[in-house]
JSON list of C-alpha atoms and ligand atoms in Angstrom, two decimals:
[
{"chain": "A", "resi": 185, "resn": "UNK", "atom": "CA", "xyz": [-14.90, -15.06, -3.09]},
{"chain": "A", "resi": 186, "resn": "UNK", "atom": "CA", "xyz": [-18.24, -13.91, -2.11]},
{"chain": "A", "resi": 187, "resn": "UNK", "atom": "CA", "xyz": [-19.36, -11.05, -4.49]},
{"chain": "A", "resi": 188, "resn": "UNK", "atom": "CA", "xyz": [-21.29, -9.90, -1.29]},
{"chain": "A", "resi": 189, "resn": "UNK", "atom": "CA", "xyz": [-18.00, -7.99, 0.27]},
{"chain": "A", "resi": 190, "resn": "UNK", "atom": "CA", "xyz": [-19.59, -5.48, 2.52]},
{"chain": "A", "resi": 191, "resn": "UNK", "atom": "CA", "xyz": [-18.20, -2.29, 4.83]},
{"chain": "A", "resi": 192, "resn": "UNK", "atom": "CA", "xyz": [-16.62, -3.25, 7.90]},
{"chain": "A", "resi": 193, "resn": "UNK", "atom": "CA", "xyz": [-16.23, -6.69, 6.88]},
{"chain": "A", "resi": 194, "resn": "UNK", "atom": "CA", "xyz": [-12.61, -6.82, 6.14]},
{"chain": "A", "resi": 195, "resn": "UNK", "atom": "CA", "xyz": [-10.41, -8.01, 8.97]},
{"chain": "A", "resi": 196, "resn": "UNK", "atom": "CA", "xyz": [-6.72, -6.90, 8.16]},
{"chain": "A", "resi": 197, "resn": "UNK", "atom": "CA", "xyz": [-4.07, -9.09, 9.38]},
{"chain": "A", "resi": 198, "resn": "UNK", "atom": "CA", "xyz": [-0.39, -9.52, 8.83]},
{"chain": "A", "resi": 199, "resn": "UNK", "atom": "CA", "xyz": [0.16, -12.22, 6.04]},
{"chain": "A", "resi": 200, "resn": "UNK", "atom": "CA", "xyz": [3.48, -14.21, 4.55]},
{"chain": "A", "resi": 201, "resn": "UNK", "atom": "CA", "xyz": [4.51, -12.47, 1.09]},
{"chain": "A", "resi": 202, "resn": "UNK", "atom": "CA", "xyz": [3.06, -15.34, -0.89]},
{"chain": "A", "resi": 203, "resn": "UNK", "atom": "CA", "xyz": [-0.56, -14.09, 0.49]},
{"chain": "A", "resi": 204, "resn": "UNK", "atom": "CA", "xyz": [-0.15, -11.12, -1.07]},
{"chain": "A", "resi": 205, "resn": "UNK", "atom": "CA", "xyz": [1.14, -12.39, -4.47]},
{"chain": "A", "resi": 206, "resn": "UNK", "atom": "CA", "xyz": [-2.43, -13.51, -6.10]},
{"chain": "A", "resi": 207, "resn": "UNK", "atom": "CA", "xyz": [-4.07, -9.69, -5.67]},
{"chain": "A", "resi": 208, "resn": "UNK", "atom": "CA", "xyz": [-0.92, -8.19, -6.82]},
{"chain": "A", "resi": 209, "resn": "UNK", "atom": "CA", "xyz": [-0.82, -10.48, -10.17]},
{"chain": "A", "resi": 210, "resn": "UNK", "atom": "CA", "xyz": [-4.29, -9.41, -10.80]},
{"chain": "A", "resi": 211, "resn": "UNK", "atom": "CA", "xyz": [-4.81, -6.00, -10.03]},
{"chain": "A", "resi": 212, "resn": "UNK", "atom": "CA", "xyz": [-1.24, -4.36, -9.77]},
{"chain": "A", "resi": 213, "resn": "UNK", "atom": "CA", "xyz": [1.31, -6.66, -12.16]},
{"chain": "A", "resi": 214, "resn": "UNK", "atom": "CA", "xyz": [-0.45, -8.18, -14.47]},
{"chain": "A", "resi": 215, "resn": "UNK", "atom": "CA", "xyz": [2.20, -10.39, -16.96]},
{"chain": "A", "resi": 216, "resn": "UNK", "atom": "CA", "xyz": [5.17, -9.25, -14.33]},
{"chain": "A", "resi": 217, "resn": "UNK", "atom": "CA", "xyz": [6.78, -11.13, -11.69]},
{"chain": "A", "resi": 218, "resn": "UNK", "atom": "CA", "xyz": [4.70, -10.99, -9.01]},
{"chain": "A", "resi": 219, "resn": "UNK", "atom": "CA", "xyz": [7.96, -10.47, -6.25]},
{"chain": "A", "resi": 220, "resn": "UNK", "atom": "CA", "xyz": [9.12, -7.78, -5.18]},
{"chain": "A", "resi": 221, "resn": "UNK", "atom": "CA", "xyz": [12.47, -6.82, -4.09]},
{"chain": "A", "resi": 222, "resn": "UNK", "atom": "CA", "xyz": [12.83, -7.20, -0.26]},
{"chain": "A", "resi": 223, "resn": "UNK", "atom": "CA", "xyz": [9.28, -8.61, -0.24]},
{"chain": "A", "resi": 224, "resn": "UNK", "atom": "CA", "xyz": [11.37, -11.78, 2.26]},
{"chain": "A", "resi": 225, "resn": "UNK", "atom": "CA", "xyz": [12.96, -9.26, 3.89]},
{"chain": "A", "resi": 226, "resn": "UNK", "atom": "CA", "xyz": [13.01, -9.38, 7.76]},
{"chain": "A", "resi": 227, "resn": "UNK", "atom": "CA", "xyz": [11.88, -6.26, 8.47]},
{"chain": "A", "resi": 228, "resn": "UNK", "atom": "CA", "xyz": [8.97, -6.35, 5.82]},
{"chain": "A", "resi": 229, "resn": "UNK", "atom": "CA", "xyz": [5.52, -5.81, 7.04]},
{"chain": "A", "resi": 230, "resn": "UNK", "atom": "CA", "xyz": [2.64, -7.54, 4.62]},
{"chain": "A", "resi": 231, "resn": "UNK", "atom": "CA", "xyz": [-0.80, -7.12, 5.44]},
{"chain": "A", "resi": 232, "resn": "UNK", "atom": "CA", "xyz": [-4.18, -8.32, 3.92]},
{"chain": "A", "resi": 233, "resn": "UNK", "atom": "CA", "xyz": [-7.88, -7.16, 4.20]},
{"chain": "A", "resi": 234, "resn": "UNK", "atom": "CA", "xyz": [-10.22, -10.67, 4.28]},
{"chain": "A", "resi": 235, "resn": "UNK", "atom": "CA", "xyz": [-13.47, -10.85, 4.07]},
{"chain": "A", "resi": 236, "resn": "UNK", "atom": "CA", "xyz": [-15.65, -13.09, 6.55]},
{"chain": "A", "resi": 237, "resn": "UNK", "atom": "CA", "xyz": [-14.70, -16.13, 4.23]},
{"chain": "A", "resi": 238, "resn": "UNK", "atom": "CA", "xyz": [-11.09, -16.03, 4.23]},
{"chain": "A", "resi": 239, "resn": "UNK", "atom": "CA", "xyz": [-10.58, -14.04, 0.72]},
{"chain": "A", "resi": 240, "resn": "UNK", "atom": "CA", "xyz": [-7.40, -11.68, 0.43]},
{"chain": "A", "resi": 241, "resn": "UNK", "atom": "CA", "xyz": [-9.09, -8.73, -1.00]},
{"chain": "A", "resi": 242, "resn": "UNK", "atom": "CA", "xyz": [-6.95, -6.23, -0.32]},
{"chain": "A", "resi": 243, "resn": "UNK", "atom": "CA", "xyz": [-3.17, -5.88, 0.45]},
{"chain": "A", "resi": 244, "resn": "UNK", "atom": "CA", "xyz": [0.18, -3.63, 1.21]},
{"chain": "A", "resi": 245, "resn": "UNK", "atom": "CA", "xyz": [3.54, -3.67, 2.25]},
{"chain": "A", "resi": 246, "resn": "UNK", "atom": "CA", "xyz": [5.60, -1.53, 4.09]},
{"chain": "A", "resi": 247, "resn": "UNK", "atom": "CA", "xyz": [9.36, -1.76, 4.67]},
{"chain": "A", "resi": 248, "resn": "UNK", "atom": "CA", "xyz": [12.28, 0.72, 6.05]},
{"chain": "A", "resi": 249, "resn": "UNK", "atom": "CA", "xyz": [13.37, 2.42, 3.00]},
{"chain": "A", "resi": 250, "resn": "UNK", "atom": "CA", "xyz": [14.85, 6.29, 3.01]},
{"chain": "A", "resi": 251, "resn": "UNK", "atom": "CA", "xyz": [12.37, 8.64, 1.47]},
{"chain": "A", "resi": 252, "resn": "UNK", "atom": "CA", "xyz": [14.33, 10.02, -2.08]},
{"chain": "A", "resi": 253, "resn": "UNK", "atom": "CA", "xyz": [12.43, 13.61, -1.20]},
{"chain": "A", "resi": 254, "resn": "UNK", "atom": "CA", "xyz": [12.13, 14.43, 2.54]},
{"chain": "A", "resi": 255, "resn": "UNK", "atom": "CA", "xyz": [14.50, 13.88, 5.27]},
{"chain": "A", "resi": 256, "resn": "UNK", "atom": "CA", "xyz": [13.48, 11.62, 8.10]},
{"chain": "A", "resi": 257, "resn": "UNK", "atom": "CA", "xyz": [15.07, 9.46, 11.30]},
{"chain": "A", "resi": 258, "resn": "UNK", "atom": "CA", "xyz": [13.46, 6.47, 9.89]},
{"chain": "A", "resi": 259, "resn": "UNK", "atom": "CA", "xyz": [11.36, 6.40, 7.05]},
{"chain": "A", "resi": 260, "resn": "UNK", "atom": "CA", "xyz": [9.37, 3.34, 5.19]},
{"chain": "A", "resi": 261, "resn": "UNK", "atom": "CA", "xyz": [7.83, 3.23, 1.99]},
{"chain": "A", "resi": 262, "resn": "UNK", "atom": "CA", "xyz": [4.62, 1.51, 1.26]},
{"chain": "A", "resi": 263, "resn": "UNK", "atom": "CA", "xyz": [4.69, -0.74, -1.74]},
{"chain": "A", "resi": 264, "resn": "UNK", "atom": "CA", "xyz": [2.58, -3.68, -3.54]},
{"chain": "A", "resi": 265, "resn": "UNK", "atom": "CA", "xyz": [-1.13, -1.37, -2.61]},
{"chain": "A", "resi": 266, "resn": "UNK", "atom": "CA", "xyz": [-4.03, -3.06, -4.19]},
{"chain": "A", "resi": 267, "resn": "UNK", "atom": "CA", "xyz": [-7.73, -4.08, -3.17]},
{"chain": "A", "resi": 268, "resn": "UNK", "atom": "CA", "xyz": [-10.27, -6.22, -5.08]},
{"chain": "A", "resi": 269, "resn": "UNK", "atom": "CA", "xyz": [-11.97, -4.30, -7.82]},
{"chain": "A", "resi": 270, "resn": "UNK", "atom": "CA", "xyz": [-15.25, -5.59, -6.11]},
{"chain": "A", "resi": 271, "resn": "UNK", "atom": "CA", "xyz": [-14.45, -4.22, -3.01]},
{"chain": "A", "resi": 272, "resn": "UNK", "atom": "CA", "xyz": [-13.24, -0.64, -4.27]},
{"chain": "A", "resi": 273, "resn": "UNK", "atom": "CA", "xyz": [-14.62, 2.21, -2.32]},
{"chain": "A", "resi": 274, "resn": "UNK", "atom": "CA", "xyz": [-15.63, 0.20, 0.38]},
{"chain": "A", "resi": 275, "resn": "UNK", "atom": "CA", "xyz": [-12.87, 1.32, 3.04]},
{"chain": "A", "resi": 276, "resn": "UNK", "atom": "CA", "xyz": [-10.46, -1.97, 2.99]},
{"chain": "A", "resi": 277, "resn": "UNK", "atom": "CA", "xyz": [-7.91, 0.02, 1.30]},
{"chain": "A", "resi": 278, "resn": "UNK", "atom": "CA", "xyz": [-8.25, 3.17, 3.72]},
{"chain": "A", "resi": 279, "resn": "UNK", "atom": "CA", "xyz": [-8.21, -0.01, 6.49]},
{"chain": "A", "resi": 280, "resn": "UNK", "atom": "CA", "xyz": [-5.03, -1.54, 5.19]},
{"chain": "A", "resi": 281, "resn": "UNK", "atom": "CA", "xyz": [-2.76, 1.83, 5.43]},
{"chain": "A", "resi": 282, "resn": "UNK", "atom": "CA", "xyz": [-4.10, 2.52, 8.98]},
{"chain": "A", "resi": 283, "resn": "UNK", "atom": "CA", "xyz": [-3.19, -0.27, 9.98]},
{"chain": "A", "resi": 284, "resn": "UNK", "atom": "CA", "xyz": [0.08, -0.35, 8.73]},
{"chain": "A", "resi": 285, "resn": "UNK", "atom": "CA", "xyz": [1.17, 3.66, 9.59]},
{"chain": "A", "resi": 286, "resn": "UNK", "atom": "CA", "xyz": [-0.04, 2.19, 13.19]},
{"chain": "A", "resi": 287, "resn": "UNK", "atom": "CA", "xyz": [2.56, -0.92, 12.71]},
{"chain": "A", "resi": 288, "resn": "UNK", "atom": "CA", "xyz": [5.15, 1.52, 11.71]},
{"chain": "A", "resi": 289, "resn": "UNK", "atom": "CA", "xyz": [4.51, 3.88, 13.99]},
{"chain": "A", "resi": 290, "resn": "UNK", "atom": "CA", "xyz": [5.01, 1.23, 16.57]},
{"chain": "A", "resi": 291, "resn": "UNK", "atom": "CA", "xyz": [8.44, 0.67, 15.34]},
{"chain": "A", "resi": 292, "resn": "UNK", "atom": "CA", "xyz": [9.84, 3.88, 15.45]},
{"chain": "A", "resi": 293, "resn": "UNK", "atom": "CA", "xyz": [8.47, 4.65, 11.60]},
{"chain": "A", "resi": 294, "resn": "UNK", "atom": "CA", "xyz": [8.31, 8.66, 11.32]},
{"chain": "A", "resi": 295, "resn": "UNK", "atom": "CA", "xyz": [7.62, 8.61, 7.82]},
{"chain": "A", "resi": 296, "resn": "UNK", "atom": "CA", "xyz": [5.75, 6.81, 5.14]},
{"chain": "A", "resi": 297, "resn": "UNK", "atom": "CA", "xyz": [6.24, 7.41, 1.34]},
{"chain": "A", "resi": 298, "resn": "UNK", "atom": "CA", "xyz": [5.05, 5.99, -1.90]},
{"chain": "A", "resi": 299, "resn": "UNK", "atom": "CA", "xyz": [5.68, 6.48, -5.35]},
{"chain": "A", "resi": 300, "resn": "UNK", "atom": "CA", "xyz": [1.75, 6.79, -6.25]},
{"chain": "A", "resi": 301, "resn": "UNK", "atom": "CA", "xyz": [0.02, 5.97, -9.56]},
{"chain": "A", "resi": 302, "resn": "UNK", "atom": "CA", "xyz": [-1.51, 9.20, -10.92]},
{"chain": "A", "resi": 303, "resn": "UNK", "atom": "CA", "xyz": [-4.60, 7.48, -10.70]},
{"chain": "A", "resi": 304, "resn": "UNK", "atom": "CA", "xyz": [-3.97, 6.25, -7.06]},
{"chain": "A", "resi": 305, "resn": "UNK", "atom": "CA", "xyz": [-3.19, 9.97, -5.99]},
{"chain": "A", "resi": 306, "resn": "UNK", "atom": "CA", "xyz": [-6.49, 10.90, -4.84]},
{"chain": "A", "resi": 307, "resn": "UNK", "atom": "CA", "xyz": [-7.29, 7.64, -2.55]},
{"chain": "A", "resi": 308, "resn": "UNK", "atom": "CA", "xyz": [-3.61, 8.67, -0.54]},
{"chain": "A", "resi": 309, "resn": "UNK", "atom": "CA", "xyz": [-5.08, 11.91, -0.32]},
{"chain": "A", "resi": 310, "resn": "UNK", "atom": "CA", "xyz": [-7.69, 11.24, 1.16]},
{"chain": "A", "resi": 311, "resn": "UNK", "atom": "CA", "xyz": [-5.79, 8.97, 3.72]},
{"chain": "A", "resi": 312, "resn": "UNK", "atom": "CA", "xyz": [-3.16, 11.78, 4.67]},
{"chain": "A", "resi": 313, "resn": "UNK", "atom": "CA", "xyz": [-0.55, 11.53, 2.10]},
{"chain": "A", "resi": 314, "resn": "UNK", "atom": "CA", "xyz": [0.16, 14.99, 0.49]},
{"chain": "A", "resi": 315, "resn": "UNK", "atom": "CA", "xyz": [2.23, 15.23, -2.92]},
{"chain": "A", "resi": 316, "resn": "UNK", "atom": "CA", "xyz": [5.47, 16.84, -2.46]},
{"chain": "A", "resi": 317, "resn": "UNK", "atom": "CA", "xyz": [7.08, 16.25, -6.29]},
{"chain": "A", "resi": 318, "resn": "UNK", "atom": "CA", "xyz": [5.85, 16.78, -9.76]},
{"chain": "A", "resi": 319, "resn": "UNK", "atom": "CA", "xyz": [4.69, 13.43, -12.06]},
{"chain": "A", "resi": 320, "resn": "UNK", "atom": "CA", "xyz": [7.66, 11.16, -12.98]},
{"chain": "A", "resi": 321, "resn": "UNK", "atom": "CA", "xyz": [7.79, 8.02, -15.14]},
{"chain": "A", "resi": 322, "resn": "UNK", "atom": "CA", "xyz": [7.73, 4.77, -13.71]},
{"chain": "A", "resi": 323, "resn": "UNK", "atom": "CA", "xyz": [7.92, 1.84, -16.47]},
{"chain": "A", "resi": 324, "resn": "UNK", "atom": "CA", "xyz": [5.94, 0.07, -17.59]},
{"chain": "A", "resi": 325, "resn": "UNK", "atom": "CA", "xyz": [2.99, 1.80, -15.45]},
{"chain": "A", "resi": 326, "resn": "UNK", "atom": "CA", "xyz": [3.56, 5.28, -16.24]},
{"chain": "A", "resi": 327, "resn": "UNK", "atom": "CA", "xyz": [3.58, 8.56, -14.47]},
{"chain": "A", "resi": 328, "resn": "UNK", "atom": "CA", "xyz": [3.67, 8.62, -10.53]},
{"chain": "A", "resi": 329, "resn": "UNK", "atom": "CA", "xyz": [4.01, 10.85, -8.08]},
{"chain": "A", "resi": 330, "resn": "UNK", "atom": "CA", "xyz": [6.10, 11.11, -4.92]},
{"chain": "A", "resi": 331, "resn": "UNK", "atom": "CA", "xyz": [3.66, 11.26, -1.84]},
{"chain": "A", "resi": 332, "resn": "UNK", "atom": "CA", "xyz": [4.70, 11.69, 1.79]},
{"chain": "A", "resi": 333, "resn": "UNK", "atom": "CA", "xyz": [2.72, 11.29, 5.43]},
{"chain": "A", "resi": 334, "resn": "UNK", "atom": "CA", "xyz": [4.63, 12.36, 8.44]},
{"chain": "A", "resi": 335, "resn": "UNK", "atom": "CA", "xyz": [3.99, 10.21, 12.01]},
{"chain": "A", "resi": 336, "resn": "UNK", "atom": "CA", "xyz": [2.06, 9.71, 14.13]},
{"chain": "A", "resi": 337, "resn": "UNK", "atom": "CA", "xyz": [-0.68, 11.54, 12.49]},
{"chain": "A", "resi": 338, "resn": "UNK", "atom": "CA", "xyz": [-2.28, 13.89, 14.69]},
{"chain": "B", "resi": 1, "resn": "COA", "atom": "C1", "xyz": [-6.21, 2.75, -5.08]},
{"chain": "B", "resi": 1, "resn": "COA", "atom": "C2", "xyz": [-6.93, 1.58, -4.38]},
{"chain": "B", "resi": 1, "resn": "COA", "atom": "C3", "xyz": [-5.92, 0.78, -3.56]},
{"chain": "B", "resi": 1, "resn": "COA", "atom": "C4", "xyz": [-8.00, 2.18, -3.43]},
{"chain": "B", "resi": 1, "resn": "COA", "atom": "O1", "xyz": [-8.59, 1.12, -2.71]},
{"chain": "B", "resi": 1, "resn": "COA", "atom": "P1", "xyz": [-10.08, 1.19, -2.11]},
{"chain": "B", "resi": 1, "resn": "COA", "atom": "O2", "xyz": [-10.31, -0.10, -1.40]},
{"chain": "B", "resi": 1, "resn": "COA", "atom": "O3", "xyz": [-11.04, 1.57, -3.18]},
{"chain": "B", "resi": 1, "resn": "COA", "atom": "O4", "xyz": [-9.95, 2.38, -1.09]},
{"chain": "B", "resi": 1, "resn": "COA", "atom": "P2", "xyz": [-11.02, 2.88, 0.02]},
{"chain": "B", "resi": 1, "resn": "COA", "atom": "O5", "xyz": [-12.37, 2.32, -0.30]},
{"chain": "B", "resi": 1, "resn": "COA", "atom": "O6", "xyz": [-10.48, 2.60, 1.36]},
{"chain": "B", "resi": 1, "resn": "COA", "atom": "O7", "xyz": [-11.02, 4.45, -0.26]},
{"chain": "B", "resi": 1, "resn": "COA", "atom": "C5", "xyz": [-10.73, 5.43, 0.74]},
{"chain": "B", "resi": 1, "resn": "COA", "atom": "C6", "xyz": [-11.20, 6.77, 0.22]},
{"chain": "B", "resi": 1, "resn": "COA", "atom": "O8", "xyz": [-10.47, 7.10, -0.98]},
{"chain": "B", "resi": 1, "resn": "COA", "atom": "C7", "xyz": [-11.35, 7.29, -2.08]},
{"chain": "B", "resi": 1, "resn": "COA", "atom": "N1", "xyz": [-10.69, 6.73, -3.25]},
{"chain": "B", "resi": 1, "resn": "COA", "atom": "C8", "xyz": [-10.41, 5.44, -3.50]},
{"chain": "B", "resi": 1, "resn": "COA", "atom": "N2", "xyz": [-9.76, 5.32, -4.66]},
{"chain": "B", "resi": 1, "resn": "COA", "atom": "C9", "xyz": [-9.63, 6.59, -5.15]},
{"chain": "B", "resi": 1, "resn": "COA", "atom": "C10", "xyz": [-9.02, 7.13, -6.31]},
{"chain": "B", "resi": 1, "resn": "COA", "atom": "N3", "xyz": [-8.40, 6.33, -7.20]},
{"chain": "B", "resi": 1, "resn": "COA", "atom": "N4", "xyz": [-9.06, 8.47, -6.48]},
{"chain": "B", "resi": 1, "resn": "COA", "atom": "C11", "xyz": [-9.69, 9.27, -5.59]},
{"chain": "B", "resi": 1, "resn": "COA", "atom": "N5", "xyz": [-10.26, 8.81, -4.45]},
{"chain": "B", "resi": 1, "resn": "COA", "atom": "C12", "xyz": [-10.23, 7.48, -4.25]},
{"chain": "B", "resi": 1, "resn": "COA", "atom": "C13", "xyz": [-12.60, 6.53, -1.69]},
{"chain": "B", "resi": 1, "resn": "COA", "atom": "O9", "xyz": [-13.74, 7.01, -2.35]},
{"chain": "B", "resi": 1, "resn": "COA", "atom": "C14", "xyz": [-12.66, 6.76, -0.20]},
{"chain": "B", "resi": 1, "resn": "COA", "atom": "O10", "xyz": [-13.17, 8.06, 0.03]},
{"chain": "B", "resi": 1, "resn": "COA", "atom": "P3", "xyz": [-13.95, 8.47, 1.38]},
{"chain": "B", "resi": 1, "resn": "COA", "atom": "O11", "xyz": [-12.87, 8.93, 2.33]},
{"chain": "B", "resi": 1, "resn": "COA", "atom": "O12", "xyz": [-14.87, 9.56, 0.97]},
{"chain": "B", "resi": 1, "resn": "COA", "atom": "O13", "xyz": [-14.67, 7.24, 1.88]},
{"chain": "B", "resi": 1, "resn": "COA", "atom": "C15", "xyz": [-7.65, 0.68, -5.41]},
{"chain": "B", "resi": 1, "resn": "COA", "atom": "O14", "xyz": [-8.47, 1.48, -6.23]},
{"chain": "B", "resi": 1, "resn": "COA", "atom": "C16", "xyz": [-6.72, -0.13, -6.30]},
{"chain": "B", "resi": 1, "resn": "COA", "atom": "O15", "xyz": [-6.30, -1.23, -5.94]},
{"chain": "B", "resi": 1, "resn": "COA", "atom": "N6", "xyz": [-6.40, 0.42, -7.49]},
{"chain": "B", "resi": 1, "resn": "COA", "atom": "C17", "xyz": [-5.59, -0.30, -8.48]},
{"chain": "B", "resi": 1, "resn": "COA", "atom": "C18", "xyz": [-4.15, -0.50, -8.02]},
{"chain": "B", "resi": 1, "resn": "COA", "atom": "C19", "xyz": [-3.48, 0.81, -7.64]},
{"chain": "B", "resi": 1, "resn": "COA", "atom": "O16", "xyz": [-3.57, 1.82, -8.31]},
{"chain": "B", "resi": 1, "resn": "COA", "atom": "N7", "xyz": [-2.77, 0.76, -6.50]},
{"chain": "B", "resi": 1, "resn": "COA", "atom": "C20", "xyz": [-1.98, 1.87, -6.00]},
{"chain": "B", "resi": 1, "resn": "COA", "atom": "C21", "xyz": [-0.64, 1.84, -6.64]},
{"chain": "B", "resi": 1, "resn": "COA", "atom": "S1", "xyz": [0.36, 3.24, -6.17]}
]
């Protein structure tokens, strides 16, 4: 890729799973499969942030799942959220998760959740995701917490 990512020059777009796998493997799996469960699934939204050139810098997945804390008609969880550590800061993340709350909004989604990083909790924050448990353990990464946004955001 270009080292020369700039804001507002990530297009997101909805990719096949196998676009998503090489940014996963480096930034979010590193020495683990790179698959996900469901990630073929039919229903299983993957998107990617590219920059002018073509480069996956950025991606996400979203897919119907019931949220394990908060009741809703139809909920989704976001999984697989990673961007380019070259890009970081630069929006493409906050671009990817609009885009797909809008996608899930569109089909009937009232609720996203994630099981966040610690260290993630602050960029969902600032997106609209609110923490609604205390930190858990997820191996091998280590201690998440549950985060919730209700839709459509108003
Ligand atoms: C977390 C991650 C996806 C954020 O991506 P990004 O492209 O840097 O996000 P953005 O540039 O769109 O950031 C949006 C806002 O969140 C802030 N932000 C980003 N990462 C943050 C963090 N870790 N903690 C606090 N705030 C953060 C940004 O400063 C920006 O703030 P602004 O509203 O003032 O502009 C990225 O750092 C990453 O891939 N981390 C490693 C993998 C990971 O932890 N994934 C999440 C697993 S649950």
């Amino acid at each position: 890729m270009s080292t020369e990512a700039q804001p507002g020059t990530v297009t997101i777009e909805q990719v096949d799973p196998a676009a998503t796998y090489d940014l996963r493997a480096r930034v979010l799996r590193p020495g683990r499969p790179v698959q996900i469960t469901g990630d073929d699934a039919p229903f299983t939204l993957h998107l990617a942030a590219r920059t002018g050139d073509g480069e996956v810098v950025g991606v996400v997945r979203f897919h119907p799942q019931d949220c394990p804390w908060q009741v809703a008609e139809a909920a989704w969880q976001l999984r697989g959220m990673a961007t380019d550590p070259r890009v970081r800061g630069l929006g493409a993340g906050r671009a990817l998760v609009a885009e797909g709350l809008s996608r899930v909004v569109a089909r009937g989604g009232d609720l996203v959740w994630c099981d966040a990083r610690a260290s993630a909790v602050g960029f969902y924050q600032r997106i609209g995701f609110t923490v609604v448990t205390e930190p858990y353990d997820l191996r091998p990464v280590g201690p998440h917490l549950g985060m919730v946004v209700e839709l459509p955001i108003r």
